[in-house]
JSON list of C-alpha atoms in Angstrom, two decimals:
[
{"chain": "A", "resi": 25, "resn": "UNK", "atom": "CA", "xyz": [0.00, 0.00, 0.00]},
{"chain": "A", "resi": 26, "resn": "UNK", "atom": "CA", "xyz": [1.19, 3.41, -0.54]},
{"chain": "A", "resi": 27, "resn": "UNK", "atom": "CA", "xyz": [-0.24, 6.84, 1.40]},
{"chain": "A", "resi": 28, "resn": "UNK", "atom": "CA", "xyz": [-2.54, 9.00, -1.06]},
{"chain": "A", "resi": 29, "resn": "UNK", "atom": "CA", "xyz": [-3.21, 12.92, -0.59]},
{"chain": "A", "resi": 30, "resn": "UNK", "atom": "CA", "xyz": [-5.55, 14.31, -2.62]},
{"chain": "A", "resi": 31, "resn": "UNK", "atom": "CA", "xyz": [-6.86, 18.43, -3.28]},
{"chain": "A", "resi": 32, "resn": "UNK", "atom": "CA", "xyz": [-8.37, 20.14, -5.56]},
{"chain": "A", "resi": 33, "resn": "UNK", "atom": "CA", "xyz": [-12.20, 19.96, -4.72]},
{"chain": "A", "resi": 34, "resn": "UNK", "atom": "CA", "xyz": [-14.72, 22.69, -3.91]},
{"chain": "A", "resi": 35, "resn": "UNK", "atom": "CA", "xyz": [-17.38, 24.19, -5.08]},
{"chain": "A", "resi": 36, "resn": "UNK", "atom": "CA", "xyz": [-18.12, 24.66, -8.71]},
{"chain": "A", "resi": 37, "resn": "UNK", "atom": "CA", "xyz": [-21.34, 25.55, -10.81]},
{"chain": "A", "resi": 38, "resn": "UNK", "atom": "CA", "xyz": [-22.67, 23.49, -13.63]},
{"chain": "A", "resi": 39, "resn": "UNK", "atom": "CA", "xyz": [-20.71, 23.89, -16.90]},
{"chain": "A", "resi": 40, "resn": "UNK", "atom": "CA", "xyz": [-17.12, 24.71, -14.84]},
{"chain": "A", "resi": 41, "resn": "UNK", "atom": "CA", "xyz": [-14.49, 23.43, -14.46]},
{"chain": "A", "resi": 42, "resn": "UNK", "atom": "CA", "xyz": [-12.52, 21.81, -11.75]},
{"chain": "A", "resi": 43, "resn": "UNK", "atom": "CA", "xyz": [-9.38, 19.16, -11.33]},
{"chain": "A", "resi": 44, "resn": "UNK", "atom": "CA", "xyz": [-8.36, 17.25, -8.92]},
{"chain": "A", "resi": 45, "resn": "UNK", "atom": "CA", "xyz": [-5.36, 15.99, -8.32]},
{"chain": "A", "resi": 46, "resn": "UNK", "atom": "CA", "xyz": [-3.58, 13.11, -6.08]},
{"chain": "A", "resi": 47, "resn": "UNK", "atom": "CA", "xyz": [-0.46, 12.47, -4.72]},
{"chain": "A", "resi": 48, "resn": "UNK", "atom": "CA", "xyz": [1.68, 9.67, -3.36]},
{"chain": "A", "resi": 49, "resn": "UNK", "atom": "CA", "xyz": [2.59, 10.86, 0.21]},
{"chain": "A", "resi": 50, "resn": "UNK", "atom": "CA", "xyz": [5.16, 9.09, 2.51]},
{"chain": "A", "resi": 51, "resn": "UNK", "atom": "CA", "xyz": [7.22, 6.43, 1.47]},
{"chain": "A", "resi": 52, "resn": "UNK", "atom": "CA", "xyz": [7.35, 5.91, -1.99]},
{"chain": "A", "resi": 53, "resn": "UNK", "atom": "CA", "xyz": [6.47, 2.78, -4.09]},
{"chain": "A", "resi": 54, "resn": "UNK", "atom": "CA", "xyz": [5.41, 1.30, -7.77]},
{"chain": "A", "resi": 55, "resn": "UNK", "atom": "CA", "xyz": [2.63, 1.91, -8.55]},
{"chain": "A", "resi": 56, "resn": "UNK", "atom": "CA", "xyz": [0.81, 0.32, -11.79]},
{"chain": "A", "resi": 57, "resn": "UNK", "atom": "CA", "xyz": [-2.64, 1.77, -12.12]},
{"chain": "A", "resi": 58, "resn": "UNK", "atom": "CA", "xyz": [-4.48, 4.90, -10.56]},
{"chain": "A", "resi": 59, "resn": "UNK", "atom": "CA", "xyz": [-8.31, 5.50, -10.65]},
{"chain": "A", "resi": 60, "resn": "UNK", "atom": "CA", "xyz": [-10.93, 8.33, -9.14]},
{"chain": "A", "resi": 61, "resn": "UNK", "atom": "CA", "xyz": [-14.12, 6.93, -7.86]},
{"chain": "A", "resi": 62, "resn": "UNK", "atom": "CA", "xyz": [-16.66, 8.76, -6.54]},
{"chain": "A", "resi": 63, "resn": "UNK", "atom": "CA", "xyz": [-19.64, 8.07, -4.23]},
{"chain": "A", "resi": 64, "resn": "UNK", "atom": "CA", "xyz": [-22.51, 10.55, -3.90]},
{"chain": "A", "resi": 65, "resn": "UNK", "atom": "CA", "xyz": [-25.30, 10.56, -0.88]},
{"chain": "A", "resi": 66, "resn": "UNK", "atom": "CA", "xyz": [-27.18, 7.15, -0.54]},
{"chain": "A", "resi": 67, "resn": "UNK", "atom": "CA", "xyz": [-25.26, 5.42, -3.74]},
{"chain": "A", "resi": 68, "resn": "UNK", "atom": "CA", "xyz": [-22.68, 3.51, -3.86]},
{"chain": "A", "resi": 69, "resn": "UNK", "atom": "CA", "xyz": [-19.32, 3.90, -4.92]},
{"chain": "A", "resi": 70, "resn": "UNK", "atom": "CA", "xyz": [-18.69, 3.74, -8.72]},
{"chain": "A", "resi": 71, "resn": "UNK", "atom": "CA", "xyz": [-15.97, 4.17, -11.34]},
{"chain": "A", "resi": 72, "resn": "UNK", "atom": "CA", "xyz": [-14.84, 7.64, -12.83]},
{"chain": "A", "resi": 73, "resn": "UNK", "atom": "CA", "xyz": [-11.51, 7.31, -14.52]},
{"chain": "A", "resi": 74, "resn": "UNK", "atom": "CA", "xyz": [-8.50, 5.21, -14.52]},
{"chain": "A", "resi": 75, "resn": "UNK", "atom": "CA", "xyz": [-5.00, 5.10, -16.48]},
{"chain": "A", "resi": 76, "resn": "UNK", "atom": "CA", "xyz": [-2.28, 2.74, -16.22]},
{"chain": "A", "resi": 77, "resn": "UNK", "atom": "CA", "xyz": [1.38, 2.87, -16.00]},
{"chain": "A", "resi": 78, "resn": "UNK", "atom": "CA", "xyz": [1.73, 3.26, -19.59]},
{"chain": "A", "resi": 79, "resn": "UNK", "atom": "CA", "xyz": [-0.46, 5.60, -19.92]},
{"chain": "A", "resi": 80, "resn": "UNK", "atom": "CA", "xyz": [-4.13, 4.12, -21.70]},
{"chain": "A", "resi": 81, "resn": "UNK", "atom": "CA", "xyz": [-7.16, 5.50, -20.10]},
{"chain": "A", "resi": 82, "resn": "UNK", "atom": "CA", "xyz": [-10.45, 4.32, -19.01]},
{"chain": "A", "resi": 83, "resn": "UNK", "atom": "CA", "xyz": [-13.45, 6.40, -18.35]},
{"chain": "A", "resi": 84, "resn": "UNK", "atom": "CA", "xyz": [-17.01, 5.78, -17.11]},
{"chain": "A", "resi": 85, "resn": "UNK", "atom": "CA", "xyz": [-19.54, 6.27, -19.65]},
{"chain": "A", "resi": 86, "resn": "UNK", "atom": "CA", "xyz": [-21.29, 9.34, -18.04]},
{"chain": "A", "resi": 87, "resn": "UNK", "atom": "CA", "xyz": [-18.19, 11.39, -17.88]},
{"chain": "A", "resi": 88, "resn": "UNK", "atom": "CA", "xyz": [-16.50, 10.44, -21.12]},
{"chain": "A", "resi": 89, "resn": "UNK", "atom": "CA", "xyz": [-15.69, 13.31, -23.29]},
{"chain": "A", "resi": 90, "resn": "UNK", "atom": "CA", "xyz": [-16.16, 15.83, -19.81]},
{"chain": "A", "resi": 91, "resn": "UNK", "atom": "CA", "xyz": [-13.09, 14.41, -17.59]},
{"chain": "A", "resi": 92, "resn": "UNK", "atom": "CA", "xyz": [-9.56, 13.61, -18.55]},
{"chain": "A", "resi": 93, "resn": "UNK", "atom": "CA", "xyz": [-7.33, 11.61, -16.85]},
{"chain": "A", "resi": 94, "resn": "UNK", "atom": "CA", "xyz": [-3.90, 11.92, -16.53]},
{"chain": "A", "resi": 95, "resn": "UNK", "atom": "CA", "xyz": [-0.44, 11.10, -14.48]},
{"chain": "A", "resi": 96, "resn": "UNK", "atom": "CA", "xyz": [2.44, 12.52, -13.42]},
{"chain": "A", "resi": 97, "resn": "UNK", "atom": "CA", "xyz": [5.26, 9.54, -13.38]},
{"chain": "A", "resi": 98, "resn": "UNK", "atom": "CA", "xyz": [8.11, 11.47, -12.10]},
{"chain": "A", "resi": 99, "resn": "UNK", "atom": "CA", "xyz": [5.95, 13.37, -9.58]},
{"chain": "A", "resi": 100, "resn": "UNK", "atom": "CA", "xyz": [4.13, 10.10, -9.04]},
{"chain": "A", "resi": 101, "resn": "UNK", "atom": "CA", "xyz": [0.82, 12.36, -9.07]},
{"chain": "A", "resi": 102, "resn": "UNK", "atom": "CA", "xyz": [-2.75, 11.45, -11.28]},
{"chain": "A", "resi": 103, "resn": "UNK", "atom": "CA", "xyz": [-4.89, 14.23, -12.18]},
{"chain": "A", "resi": 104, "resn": "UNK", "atom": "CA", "xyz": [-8.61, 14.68, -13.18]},
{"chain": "A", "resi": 105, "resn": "UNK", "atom": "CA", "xyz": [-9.97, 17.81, -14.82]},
{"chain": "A", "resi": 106, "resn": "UNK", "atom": "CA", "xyz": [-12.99, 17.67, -14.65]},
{"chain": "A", "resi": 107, "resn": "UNK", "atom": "CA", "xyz": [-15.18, 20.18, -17.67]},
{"chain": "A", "resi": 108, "resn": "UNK", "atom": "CA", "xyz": [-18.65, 20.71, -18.09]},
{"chain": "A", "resi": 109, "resn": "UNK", "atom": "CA", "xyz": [-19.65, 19.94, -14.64]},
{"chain": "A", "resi": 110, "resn": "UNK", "atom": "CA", "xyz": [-23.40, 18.62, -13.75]},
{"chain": "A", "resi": 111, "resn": "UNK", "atom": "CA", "xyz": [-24.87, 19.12, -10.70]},
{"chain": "A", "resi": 112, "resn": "UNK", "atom": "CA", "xyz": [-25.17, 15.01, -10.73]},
{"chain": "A", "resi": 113, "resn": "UNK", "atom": "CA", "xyz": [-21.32, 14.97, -10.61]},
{"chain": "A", "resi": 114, "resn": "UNK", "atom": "CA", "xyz": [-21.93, 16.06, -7.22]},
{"chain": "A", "resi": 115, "resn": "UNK", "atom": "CA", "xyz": [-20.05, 13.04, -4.81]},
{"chain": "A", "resi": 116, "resn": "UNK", "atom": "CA", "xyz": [-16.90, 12.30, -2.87]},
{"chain": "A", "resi": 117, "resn": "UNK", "atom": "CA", "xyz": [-14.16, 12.12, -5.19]},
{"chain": "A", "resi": 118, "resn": "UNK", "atom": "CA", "xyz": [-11.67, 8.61, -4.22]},
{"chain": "A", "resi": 119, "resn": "UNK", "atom": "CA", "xyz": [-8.17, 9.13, -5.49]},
{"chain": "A", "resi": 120, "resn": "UNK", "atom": "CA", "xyz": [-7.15, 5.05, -5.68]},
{"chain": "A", "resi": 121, "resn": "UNK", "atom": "CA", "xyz": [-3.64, 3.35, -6.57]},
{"chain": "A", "resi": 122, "resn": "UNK", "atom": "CA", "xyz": [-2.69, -0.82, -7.50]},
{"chain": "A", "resi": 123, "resn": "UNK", "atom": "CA", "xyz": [0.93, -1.01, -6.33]},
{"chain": "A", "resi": 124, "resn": "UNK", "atom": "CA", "xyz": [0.79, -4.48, -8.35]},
{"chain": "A", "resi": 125, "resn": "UNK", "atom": "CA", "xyz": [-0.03, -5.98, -11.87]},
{"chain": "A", "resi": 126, "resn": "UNK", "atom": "CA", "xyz": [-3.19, -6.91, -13.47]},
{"chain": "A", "resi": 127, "resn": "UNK", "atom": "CA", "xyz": [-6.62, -6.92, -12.08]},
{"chain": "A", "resi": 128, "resn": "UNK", "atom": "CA", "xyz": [-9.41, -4.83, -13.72]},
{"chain": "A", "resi": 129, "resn": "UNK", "atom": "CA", "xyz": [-9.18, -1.32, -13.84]},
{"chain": "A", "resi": 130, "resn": "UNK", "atom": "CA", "xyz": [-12.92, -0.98, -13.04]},
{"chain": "A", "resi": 131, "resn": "UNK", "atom": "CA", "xyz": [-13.53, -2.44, -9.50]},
{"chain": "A", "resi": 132, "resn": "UNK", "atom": "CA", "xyz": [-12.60, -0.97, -6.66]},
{"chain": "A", "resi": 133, "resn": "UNK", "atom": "CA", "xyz": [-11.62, -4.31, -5.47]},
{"chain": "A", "resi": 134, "resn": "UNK", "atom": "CA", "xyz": [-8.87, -3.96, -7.49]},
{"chain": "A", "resi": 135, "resn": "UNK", "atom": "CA", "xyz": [-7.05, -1.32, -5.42]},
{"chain": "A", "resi": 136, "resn": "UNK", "atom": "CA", "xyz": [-4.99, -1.70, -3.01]},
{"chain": "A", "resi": 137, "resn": "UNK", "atom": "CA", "xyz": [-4.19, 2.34, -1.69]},
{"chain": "A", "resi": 138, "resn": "UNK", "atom": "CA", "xyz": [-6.89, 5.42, -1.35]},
{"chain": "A", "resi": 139, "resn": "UNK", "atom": "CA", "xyz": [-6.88, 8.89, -0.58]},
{"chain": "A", "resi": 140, "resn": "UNK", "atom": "CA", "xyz": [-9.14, 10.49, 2.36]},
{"chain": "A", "resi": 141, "resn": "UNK", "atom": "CA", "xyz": [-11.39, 11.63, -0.64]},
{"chain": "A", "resi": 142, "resn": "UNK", "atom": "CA", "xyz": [-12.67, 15.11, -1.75]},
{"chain": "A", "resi": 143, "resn": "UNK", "atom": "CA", "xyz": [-15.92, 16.42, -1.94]},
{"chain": "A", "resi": 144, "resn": "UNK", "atom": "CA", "xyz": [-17.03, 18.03, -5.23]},
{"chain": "A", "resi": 145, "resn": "UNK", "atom": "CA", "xyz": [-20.37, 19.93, -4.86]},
{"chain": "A", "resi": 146, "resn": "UNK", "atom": "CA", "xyz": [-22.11, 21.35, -8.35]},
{"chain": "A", "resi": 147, "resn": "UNK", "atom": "CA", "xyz": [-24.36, 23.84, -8.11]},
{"chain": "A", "resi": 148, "resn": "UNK", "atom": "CA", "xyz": [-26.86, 24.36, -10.84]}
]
């Protein structure tokens, strides 16, 4: 497992912008792929984004073409930006890392390391 730090949320109306970004904190390690999640009020917790180590992305269906995710390898840092905000984006935002191979990108199973989690709010 590795320590995650995340910033960047706040409060944002519909149509802005906003990005988020996450850090490995602490002791350093591998790490293969990095994901956001979010979970909004009485929902459960569901895929946003996701790239791995080389760099392919992954995105949920009701943000493709709005989000973009992307890392930092030297500064071992994953952002999202996050464009054309809905007020249904509205959720904690779950900065996740796999510090080994394979494993679907989807599940939150897969992952092995999270951030504290930020809270986006979108007003409309």
């Amino acid at each position: 497992q590795v320590q995650l730090v995340e910033s960047g949320g706040g409060l944002v109306q519909a149509g802005g912008s906003l990005r988020l970004s996450c850090a490995q904190s602490g002791r350093t390690r591998s790490i293969y792929d990095m994901g956001w999640f979010r979970q909004a009020p009485g929902k459960e917790r569901e895929f946003v984004a996701a790239i791995r180590s080389a760099g392919s992305t992954y995105y949920a269906d009701s943000v493709k073409g709005r989000y973009t995710i992307s890392r930092d390898n030297a500064k071992i840092t994953v952002y999202l930006q996050m464009n054309s905000v809905k007020p249904e984006d509205t959720a904690v935002y779950y900065c996740a890392a796999r510090t080994y191979g394979g494993g679907s990108v989807y599940s939150d199973g897969s992952y092995d390391s999270w951030g504290q989690g930020t809270q986006v709010t979108v007003s409309s």
